Amino acid sequence: MQTTTRVAVIGGGVVGASVLYHLTKLGWSDVMLLERSELTSGSTWHAAGGFHTLNGDTNMAALQGYTIRLYKELEEITGLSCGLHHVGGVTLADNRDRFDMMLAERAKHRFMGLETEIVTPEEIAKIAPVTNIEGIIGGLYDPLDGHLDPSGTTHAYAKAARMGGAAIETHCMVRETNQRPDGTWDVVTDKGTIHAEHVVNAGGLWAREVGAMAGVYFPLHPMEHQYIVTDDIPEIYERDHEHPHVMDPAGESYLRQEGRGLCIGFYEQPCRPWAVDGTPWDFGHELLPDDFDKIEASIDFAYKRFPVLATAGVKSVIHGPFTFAPDGNPLVGPVPGMRNYWSACGVMAGFSQGGGVGLTLAQWMIEGEPERDVMALDVARFGNWISPGYTRPKVIENYQKRFSVSYPNEELPAGRPNRTTPMYDIFTAMGAVWGQQYGLEVVNYFAQGDEPTYETPSFRRSDAFEATAREVRGVREGVGINEVQNFGKYSVTGPGARDWLDRIMAGRVPQPGRLSLTPMLSPKGRLIGDFTISCLGETEFQLTASYGAQAFHSRWFEKNAADGVRVENISDRRTGFQIAGPKARAVLAACTREDVSGMKFLDVRRMVVGMTDCIVQRVSYTGDLGFEIYCDPMAQRQLWSTLWAAGAAHGMVPFGMRAMMSLRLDKYFGSWMSEFSPDYTAAETGLDRFISFSKNADFIGRAAAEAERVAGPSRRLVAFEVEAEDADVHGYEPIWLGGEVAGFCTSGGFAHHSGKSIALGFLPSDRVAEAPAVEIEILGQMRPARVLPEPPFDADGARMRG
């Protein structure tokens, strides 16, 4: 066994094998895989082997599409068979909400180039004749659905990796992973110690245990999962071609042909977590005992949906564990707070996603960043606040909702409330209807009178519509107050702080007492943050950005650390409120002895508000006259009392995130992970207006941004007014121009103040001029829309800056 390697991949399932292959494909040949038993000795060997492209996240769908296309390439490279069966598949809808979800998904697929189609019950009966279509109102057909041989596919990855120079060591148990001072790793095995520059945790069922060796907690949990293979069924083996897949969300089941019979698996409600206190090291090619009681209700439903099952004998039962993250997506990428330690864990849908995961991680390691936005699977989407006690109920919830309708406004209840601010009980008493972000309880809206205290999930305008309108009106006509806990906040101090910020941020670094807005770019010029920089002193700065991107941003700061600079994540050590609206200045003036009349737009000052030392910023995401007021969390309730008492004379109203997102549409303000994400550049989104090309600093991404400045972006972000009915744009709806899909929406909604349904989206730069009128497909309907050249509220910025 070799004793040195550039990369040690721990885990020999399909994901580990894919990572190994993609590292060689992208040029690193000195890599090795360590497997404690044989390849596939975990979840891989007993997987059902199905694959599909459908995914609510468009980038995940693209990675799944890459994975499926890769299998033929693997067969050609290695001469091994992956056992491919491209049979197509249909997902059933038995109610309006499920059908709305399919209409929304089909619309996304148009600009993604996926050839899915909406099918009628009669068409379903022809596509999948074993299906009882009673109660079915339609379905979504995907011709790329299929299944494969899990073992053959894993060994094809492994052979392709060996052909590229990789080594694979089976029956090699990893005992320890110990980091050296230089950031490299000693991987201690029962065959000796391997010195590796990088370690990849692809441990699957054992990912938690492998992570613990390095002192890392991975928010994962295995769940028991069961599927059944039937005896021969005449309606199946007498067909002249293979029966397609059928996904029946109402029955929590997936069905496909297996030989001359059928295979059906269930995501049952009375599900069961497995190995709560850790996966046994000696578990491998075993299965769990059959448990028909757990799936009894699911089987009864399946007999009605697929009547041939009722008379079919059971050939075998496969009952084994699979590992899930709290949201069901993989955990991939560099682990925050660690050097040269990478995650490729939690890939529950290994044969749909494994290839894309391997490609993503290899690009990240070798090229410095993946080719597309992978936030949906980035290990950094969870922070260090997460615990096994939170992970387990969220994993159970995700398993139970695997086939449920996924609504754009849905707030899932498991594991909540978890993290709260000192305002939680006060806001609850005021009628707060809560959402959550990054584990934090955040107010969506305040219910008053007979307004609903639960927002019903919907693809259409929800029952929070009127409450949101009331809060928007309160801000625009008077003054509103909103908590600012859900901003990510960072302290940057030290003699080198200004120079460091000039290198990290593309925009201008402000002088003392001022703040600036700036994009943060990757080396390839893509957006990895939109920040506010507040200069509190020549060597003291506060940064604010998305609360949910804390680990993502902190990891980038750590990677680019410099002497003479201290960067601290103070997101939960600095909190407060924003007040916004035409009467906001009057409220603040009533609470402080400072003269705030001369406080200009983008000023920042330290001042005492009531009894509380605060940092006050003259800026507001509402696009109105407003202030952000930051304080110590211990003083937040006192600050609230001061502001609320002073606001009473001016009709102050509390407002939540639903109103905030409506207010920002009046000004076309973009939102992180909607308009601003690593998929886009500053020039495409208009953030290039905040780049300081004149500053004497070689900021990260400068070369790429300057090149795009000369060539111009290939697409541009545009605002539209949509002739909507009861449904607005949420994101990824296709934009039609001249009878073809020319672009897509990034986000949208109803701007209550202007009374317009507004959408933001991308069009090719060379077609913007010809696009005064377009159509946007919303839930299967073509809605006329027109380009809005300027914001409907405060277009000249007089109120915001006044």
PDB file of C-alpha atoms in Angstrom, residues 315-513:
ATOM      1  CA  LYS A 315     -40.083 -12.383  -4.318  1.00  0.00           C
ATOM      2  CA  SER A 316     -37.851 -10.395  -1.957  1.00  0.00           C
ATOM      3  CA  VAL A 317     -37.887  -7.543   0.536  1.00  0.00           C
ATOM      4  CA  ILE A 318     -34.996  -5.089   0.707  1.00  0.00           C
ATOM      5  CA  HIS A 319     -34.925  -3.191   3.983  1.00  0.00           C
ATOM      6  CA  GLY A 320     -31.807  -1.156   4.593  1.00  0.00           C
ATOM      7  CA  PRO A 321     -30.570   2.237   5.811  1.00  0.00           C
ATOM      8  CA  PHE A 322     -29.886   5.362   3.750  1.00  0.00           C
ATOM      9  CA  THR A 323     -28.354   8.578   5.064  1.00  0.00           C
ATOM     10  CA  PHE A 324     -30.135  11.934   4.838  1.00  0.00           C
ATOM     11  CA  ALA A 325     -29.264  15.533   5.677  1.00  0.00           C
ATOM     12  CA  PRO A 326     -31.973  17.700   7.311  1.00  0.00           C
ATOM     13  CA  ASP A 327     -33.160  19.036   3.941  1.00  0.00           C
ATOM     14  CA  GLY A 328     -32.521  15.862   1.942  1.00  0.00           C
ATOM     15  CA  ASN A 329     -29.712  17.338  -0.176  1.00  0.00           C
ATOM     16  CA  PRO A 330     -26.065  16.224  -0.125  1.00  0.00           C
ATOM     17  CA  LEU A 331     -23.340  17.837   1.980  1.00  0.00           C
ATOM     18  CA  VAL A 332     -20.526  18.678  -0.420  1.00  0.00           C
ATOM     19  CA  GLY A 333     -17.480  20.935  -0.426  1.00  0.00           C
ATOM     20  CA  PRO A 334     -14.748  22.271   1.864  1.00  0.00           C
ATOM     21  CA  VAL A 335     -15.750  21.925   5.511  1.00  0.00           C
ATOM     22  CA  PRO A 336     -15.872  25.360   7.212  1.00  0.00           C
ATOM     23  CA  GLY A 337     -13.204  25.844   9.835  1.00  0.00           C
ATOM     24  CA  MET A 338     -11.021  23.044   8.436  1.00  0.00           C
ATOM     25  CA  ARG A 339      -8.047  23.014   6.080  1.00  0.00           C
ATOM     26  CA  ASN A 340      -7.929  20.495   3.250  1.00  0.00           C
ATOM     27  CA  TYR A 341     -10.918  18.551   4.581  1.00  0.00           C
ATOM     28  CA  TRP A 342     -13.767  17.926   2.130  1.00  0.00           C
ATOM     29  CA  SER A 343     -17.252  16.496   2.367  1.00  0.00           C
ATOM     30  CA  ALA A 344     -19.068  14.202  -0.072  1.00  0.00           C
ATOM     31  CA  CYS A 345     -21.758  12.943   2.300  1.00  0.00           C
ATOM     32  CA  GLY A 346     -25.505  12.610   2.588  1.00  0.00           C
ATOM     33  CA  VAL A 347     -26.028  11.760  -1.078  1.00  0.00           C
ATOM     34  CA  MET A 348     -29.274   9.897  -0.560  1.00  0.00           C
ATOM     35  CA  ALA A 349     -30.038   9.770  -4.307  1.00  0.00           C
ATOM     36  CA  GLY A 350     -26.615   8.458  -5.213  1.00  0.00           C
ATOM     37  CA  PHE A 351     -27.456   7.209  -8.687  1.00  0.00           C
ATOM     38  CA  SER A 352     -29.209  10.452  -9.637  1.00  0.00           C
ATOM     39  CA  GLN A 353     -26.659  12.783  -8.032  1.00  0.00           C
ATOM     40  CA  GLY A 354     -23.406  10.876  -7.519  1.00  0.00           C
ATOM     41  CA  GLY A 355     -21.818  11.890 -10.806  1.00  0.00           C
ATOM     42  CA  GLY A 356     -22.670  15.552 -10.303  1.00  0.00           C
ATOM     43  CA  VAL A 357     -21.375  15.437  -6.734  1.00  0.00           C
ATOM     44  CA  GLY A 358     -18.079  13.941  -7.912  1.00  0.00           C
ATOM     45  CA  LEU A 359     -17.699  16.555 -10.642  1.00  0.00           C
ATOM     46  CA  THR A 360     -18.567  19.413  -8.287  1.00  0.00           C
ATOM     47  CA  LEU A 361     -16.097  18.360  -5.619  1.00  0.00           C
ATOM     48  CA  ALA A 362     -13.285  17.710  -8.112  1.00  0.00           C
ATOM     49  CA  GLN A 363     -13.784  21.140  -9.692  1.00  0.00           C
ATOM     50  CA  TRP A 364     -13.799  22.740  -6.253  1.00  0.00           C
ATOM     51  CA  MET A 365     -10.564  21.030  -5.240  1.00  0.00           C
ATOM     52  CA  ILE A 366      -8.656  21.443  -8.487  1.00  0.00           C
ATOM     53  CA  GLU A 367     -10.037  24.645 -10.031  1.00  0.00           C
ATOM     54  CA  GLY A 368     -10.907  26.516  -6.822  1.00  0.00           C
ATOM     55  CA  GLU A 369     -14.670  26.747  -7.423  1.00  0.00           C
ATOM     56  CA  PRO A 370     -17.359  24.649  -9.105  1.00  0.00           C
ATOM     57  CA  GLU A 371     -18.756  25.729 -12.453  1.00  0.00           C
ATOM     58  CA  ARG A 372     -22.239  26.511 -11.106  1.00  0.00           C
ATOM     59  CA  ASP A 373     -23.968  27.656  -7.935  1.00  0.00           C
ATOM     60  CA  VAL A 374     -24.083  24.638  -5.623  1.00  0.00           C
ATOM     61  CA  MET A 375     -25.434  26.304  -2.483  1.00  0.00           C
ATOM     62  CA  ALA A 376     -28.222  23.707  -2.372  1.00  0.00           C
ATOM     63  CA  LEU A 377     -25.636  21.021  -1.620  1.00  0.00           C
ATOM     64  CA  ASP A 378     -22.852  23.092  -0.025  1.00  0.00           C
ATOM     65  CA  VAL A 379     -21.869  21.682   3.370  1.00  0.00           C
ATOM     66  CA  ALA A 380     -21.656  25.333   4.527  1.00  0.00           C
ATOM     67  CA  ARG A 381     -25.432  25.809   4.337  1.00  0.00           C
ATOM     68  CA  PHE A 382     -25.595  24.557   7.927  1.00  0.00           C
ATOM     69  CA  GLY A 383     -23.772  26.392  10.697  1.00  0.00           C
ATOM     70  CA  ASN A 384     -22.054  25.251  13.862  1.00  0.00           C
ATOM     71  CA  TRP A 385     -25.311  25.720  15.781  1.00  0.00           C
ATOM     72  CA  ILE A 386     -26.749  22.492  14.395  1.00  0.00           C
ATOM     73  CA  SER A 387     -26.826  19.428  16.662  1.00  0.00           C
ATOM     74  CA  PRO A 388     -27.875  15.759  16.506  1.00  0.00           C
ATOM     75  CA  GLY A 389     -30.976  16.696  18.496  1.00  0.00           C
ATOM     76  CA  TYR A 390     -32.018  19.072  15.725  1.00  0.00           C
ATOM     77  CA  THR A 391     -30.840  16.920  12.832  1.00  0.00           C
ATOM     78  CA  ARG A 392     -32.875  13.841  13.711  1.00  0.00           C
ATOM     79  CA  PRO A 393     -36.392  15.394  13.699  1.00  0.00           C
ATOM     80  CA  LYS A 394     -35.579  17.360  10.539  1.00  0.00           C
ATOM     81  CA  VAL A 395     -34.367  14.208   8.773  1.00  0.00           C
ATOM     82  CA  ILE A 396     -37.538  12.371   9.822  1.00  0.00           C
ATOM     83  CA  GLU A 397     -39.616  15.283   8.536  1.00  0.00           C
ATOM     84  CA  ASN A 398     -37.738  15.307   5.224  1.00  0.00           C
ATOM     85  CA  TYR A 399     -38.202  11.558   4.790  1.00  0.00           C
ATOM     86  CA  GLN A 400     -41.933  11.851   5.453  1.00  0.00           C
ATOM     87  CA  LYS A 401     -42.236  14.737   2.983  1.00  0.00           C
ATOM     88  CA  ARG A 402     -40.112  13.138   0.291  1.00  0.00           C
ATOM     89  CA  PHE A 403     -43.098  12.959  -2.032  1.00  0.00           C
ATOM     90  CA  SER A 404     -45.072  15.859  -0.590  1.00  0.00           C
ATOM     91  CA  VAL A 405     -45.896  19.042  -2.439  1.00  0.00           C
ATOM     92  CA  SER A 406     -43.123  21.594  -1.945  1.00  0.00           C
ATOM     93  CA  TYR A 407     -44.631  25.063  -1.708  1.00  0.00           C
ATOM     94  CA  PRO A 408     -42.698  28.313  -2.151  1.00  0.00           C
ATOM     95  CA  ASN A 409     -44.129  29.782   1.079  1.00  0.00           C
ATOM     96  CA  GLU A 410     -44.106  26.635   3.223  1.00  0.00           C
ATOM     97  CA  GLU A 411     -42.589  26.720   6.714  1.00  0.00           C
ATOM     98  CA  LEU A 412     -41.792  23.223   8.009  1.00  0.00           C
ATOM     99  CA  PRO A 413     -42.428  22.722  11.741  1.00  0.00           C
ATOM    100  CA  ALA A 414     -39.982  20.014  12.913  1.00  0.00           C
ATOM    101  CA  GLY A 415     -37.217  21.125  15.270  1.00  0.00           C
ATOM    102  CA  ARG A 416     -38.824  24.508  15.914  1.00  0.00           C
ATOM    103  CA  PRO A 417     -38.554  26.869  17.565  1.00  0.00           C
ATOM    104  CA  ASN A 418     -34.840  26.304  17.946  1.00  0.00           C
ATOM    105  CA  ARG A 419     -32.933  29.598  17.935  1.00  0.00           C
ATOM    106  CA  THR A 420     -34.772  32.728  19.039  1.00  0.00           C
ATOM    107  CA  THR A 421     -33.933  36.321  19.880  1.00  0.00           C
ATOM    108  CA  PRO A 422     -34.973  38.190  23.058  1.00  0.00           C
ATOM    109  CA  MET A 423     -37.962  39.484  21.068  1.00  0.00           C
ATOM    110  CA  TYR A 424     -39.561  36.089  20.507  1.00  0.00           C
ATOM    111  CA  ASP A 425     -42.164  36.223  23.279  1.00  0.00           C
ATOM    112  CA  ILE A 426     -42.951  39.906  22.677  1.00  0.00           C
ATOM    113  CA  PHE A 427     -43.518  39.377  18.974  1.00  0.00           C
ATOM    114  CA  THR A 428     -45.499  36.191  19.570  1.00  0.00           C
ATOM    115  CA  ALA A 429     -47.838  38.120  21.860  1.00  0.00           C
ATOM    116  CA  MET A 430     -48.252  40.674  19.063  1.00  0.00           C
ATOM    117  CA  GLY A 431     -49.474  37.992  16.649  1.00  0.00           C
ATOM    118  CA  ALA A 432     -46.202  37.042  14.961  1.00  0.00           C
ATOM    119  CA  VAL A 433     -46.453  34.254  12.389  1.00  0.00           C
ATOM    120  CA  TRP A 434     -42.984  32.749  12.305  1.00  0.00           C
ATOM    121  CA  GLY A 435     -40.701  31.470   9.602  1.00  0.00           C
ATOM    122  CA  GLN A 436     -37.129  30.330   9.974  1.00  0.00           C
ATOM    123  CA  GLN A 437     -33.780  31.042   8.377  1.00  0.00           C
ATOM    124  CA  TYR A 438     -30.563  29.212   9.231  1.00  0.00           C
ATOM    125  CA  GLY A 439     -32.269  27.825  12.344  1.00  0.00           C
ATOM    126  CA  LEU A 440     -33.411  31.283  13.506  1.00  0.00           C
ATOM    127  CA  GLU A 441     -37.075  32.149  14.064  1.00  0.00           C
ATOM    128  CA  VAL A 442     -37.921  35.144  11.863  1.00  0.00           C
ATOM    129  CA  VAL A 443     -41.284  36.938  11.699  1.00  0.00           C
ATOM    130  CA  ASN A 444     -43.059  36.497   8.358  1.00  0.00           C
ATOM    131  CA  TYR A 445     -45.998  38.736   9.274  1.00  0.00           C
ATOM    132  CA  PHE A 446     -48.103  39.851  12.238  1.00  0.00           C
ATOM    133  CA  ALA A 447     -51.697  38.597  12.313  1.00  0.00           C
ATOM    134  CA  GLN A 448     -54.298  41.011  13.610  1.00  0.00           C
ATOM    135  CA  GLY A 449     -58.016  40.560  14.200  1.00  0.00           C
ATOM    136  CA  ASP A 450     -59.293  37.654  12.122  1.00  0.00           C
ATOM    137  CA  GLU A 451     -56.158  37.388   9.969  1.00  0.00           C
ATOM    138  CA  PRO A 452     -54.815  33.804   9.871  1.00  0.00           C
ATOM    139  CA  THR A 453     -52.186  32.840  12.419  1.00  0.00           C
ATOM    140  CA  TYR A 454     -50.968  30.127  10.045  1.00  0.00           C
ATOM    141  CA  GLU A 455     -50.057  30.875   6.443  1.00  0.00           C
ATOM    142  CA  THR A 456     -51.559  28.146   4.274  1.00  0.00           C
ATOM    143  CA  PRO A 457     -48.940  26.821   1.838  1.00  0.00           C
ATOM    144  CA  SER A 458     -49.824  27.646  -1.752  1.00  0.00           C
ATOM    145  CA  PHE A 459     -48.404  28.297  -5.220  1.00  0.00           C
ATOM    146  CA  ARG A 460     -50.880  31.154  -5.474  1.00  0.00           C
ATOM    147  CA  ARG A 461     -51.339  34.302  -3.401  1.00  0.00           C
ATOM    148  CA  SER A 462     -51.606  33.116   0.153  1.00  0.00           C
ATOM    149  CA  ASP A 463     -53.921  34.004   2.981  1.00  0.00           C
ATOM    150  CA  ALA A 464     -51.170  36.281   4.325  1.00  0.00           C
ATOM    151  CA  PHE A 465     -51.824  38.648   1.398  1.00  0.00           C
ATOM    152  CA  GLU A 466     -53.973  41.156   3.298  1.00  0.00           C
ATOM    153  CA  ALA A 467     -51.757  41.193   6.390  1.00  0.00           C
ATOM    154  CA  THR A 468     -48.742  41.851   4.174  1.00  0.00           C
ATOM    155  CA  ALA A 469     -50.572  44.673   2.403  1.00  0.00           C
ATOM    156  CA  ARG A 470     -51.421  46.271   5.765  1.00  0.00           C
ATOM    157  CA  GLU A 471     -47.785  46.171   6.900  1.00  0.00           C
ATOM    158  CA  VAL A 472     -46.515  47.588   3.595  1.00  0.00           C
ATOM    159  CA  ARG A 473     -49.012  50.419   3.851  1.00  0.00           C
ATOM    160  CA  GLY A 474     -47.874  51.133   7.405  1.00  0.00           C
ATOM    161  CA  VAL A 475     -44.255  51.497   6.280  1.00  0.00           C
ATOM    162  CA  ARG A 476     -44.910  53.595   3.169  1.00  0.00           C
ATOM    163  CA  GLU A 477     -47.401  55.945   4.874  1.00  0.00           C
ATOM    164  CA  GLY A 478     -45.838  56.241   8.322  1.00  0.00           C
ATOM    165  CA  VAL A 479     -43.156  54.133   9.955  1.00  0.00           C
ATOM    166  CA  GLY A 480     -42.541  50.424  10.429  1.00  0.00           C
ATOM    167  CA  ILE A 481     -40.184  48.483  12.662  1.00  0.00           C
ATOM    168  CA  ASN A 482     -38.517  45.191  11.844  1.00  0.00           C
ATOM    169  CA  GLU A 483     -35.860  43.084  13.551  1.00  0.00           C
ATOM    170  CA  VAL A 484     -32.392  42.955  11.927  1.00  0.00           C
ATOM    171  CA  GLN A 485     -31.142  39.812  13.636  1.00  0.00           C
ATOM    172  CA  ASN A 486     -31.389  37.954  10.336  1.00  0.00           C
ATOM    173  CA  PHE A 487     -28.456  39.804   8.783  1.00  0.00           C
ATOM    174  CA  GLY A 488     -25.065  38.150   8.842  1.00  0.00           C
ATOM    175  CA  LYS A 489     -22.679  40.504  10.649  1.00  0.00           C
ATOM    176  CA  TYR A 490     -18.871  40.484  10.813  1.00  0.00           C
ATOM    177  CA  SER A 491     -16.336  42.589  12.649  1.00  0.00           C
ATOM    178  CA  VAL A 492     -13.131  43.358  10.720  1.00  0.00           C
ATOM    179  CA  THR A 493     -10.442  45.074  12.786  1.00  0.00           C
ATOM    180  CA  GLY A 494      -6.703  45.660  12.846  1.00  0.00           C
ATOM    181  CA  PRO A 495      -4.069  47.754  11.075  1.00  0.00           C
ATOM    182  CA  GLY A 496      -4.476  45.734   7.877  1.00  0.00           C
ATOM    183  CA  ALA A 497      -8.288  45.823   7.816  1.00  0.00           C
ATOM    184  CA  ARG A 498      -8.686  48.422   5.063  1.00  0.00           C
ATOM    185  CA  ASP A 499      -6.164  46.813   2.727  1.00  0.00           C
ATOM    186  CA  TRP A 500      -7.718  43.382   3.328  1.00  0.00           C
ATOM    187  CA  LEU A 501     -11.207  44.674   2.531  1.00  0.00           C
ATOM    188  CA  ASP A 502      -9.879  46.344  -0.615  1.00  0.00           C
ATOM    189  CA  ARG A 503      -8.659  42.932  -1.770  1.00  0.00           C
ATOM    190  CA  ILE A 504     -11.672  40.856  -0.651  1.00  0.00           C
ATOM    191  CA  MET A 505     -14.397  43.261  -1.794  1.00  0.00           C
ATOM    192  CA  ALA A 506     -14.795  44.614  -5.330  1.00  0.00           C
ATOM    193  CA  GLY A 507     -16.332  47.895  -4.220  1.00  0.00           C
ATOM    194  CA  ARG A 508     -15.085  51.015  -2.534  1.00  0.00           C
ATOM    195  CA  VAL A 509     -14.072  50.781   1.116  1.00  0.00           C
ATOM    196  CA  PRO A 510     -15.697  53.784   2.871  1.00  0.00           C
ATOM    197  CA  GLN A 511     -14.085  56.379   5.081  1.00  0.00           C
ATOM    198  CA  PRO A 512     -14.906  56.669   8.814  1.00  0.00           C
ATOM    199  CA  GLY A 513     -18.552  57.479   9.421  1.00  0.00           C
TER     200      GLY A 513
END
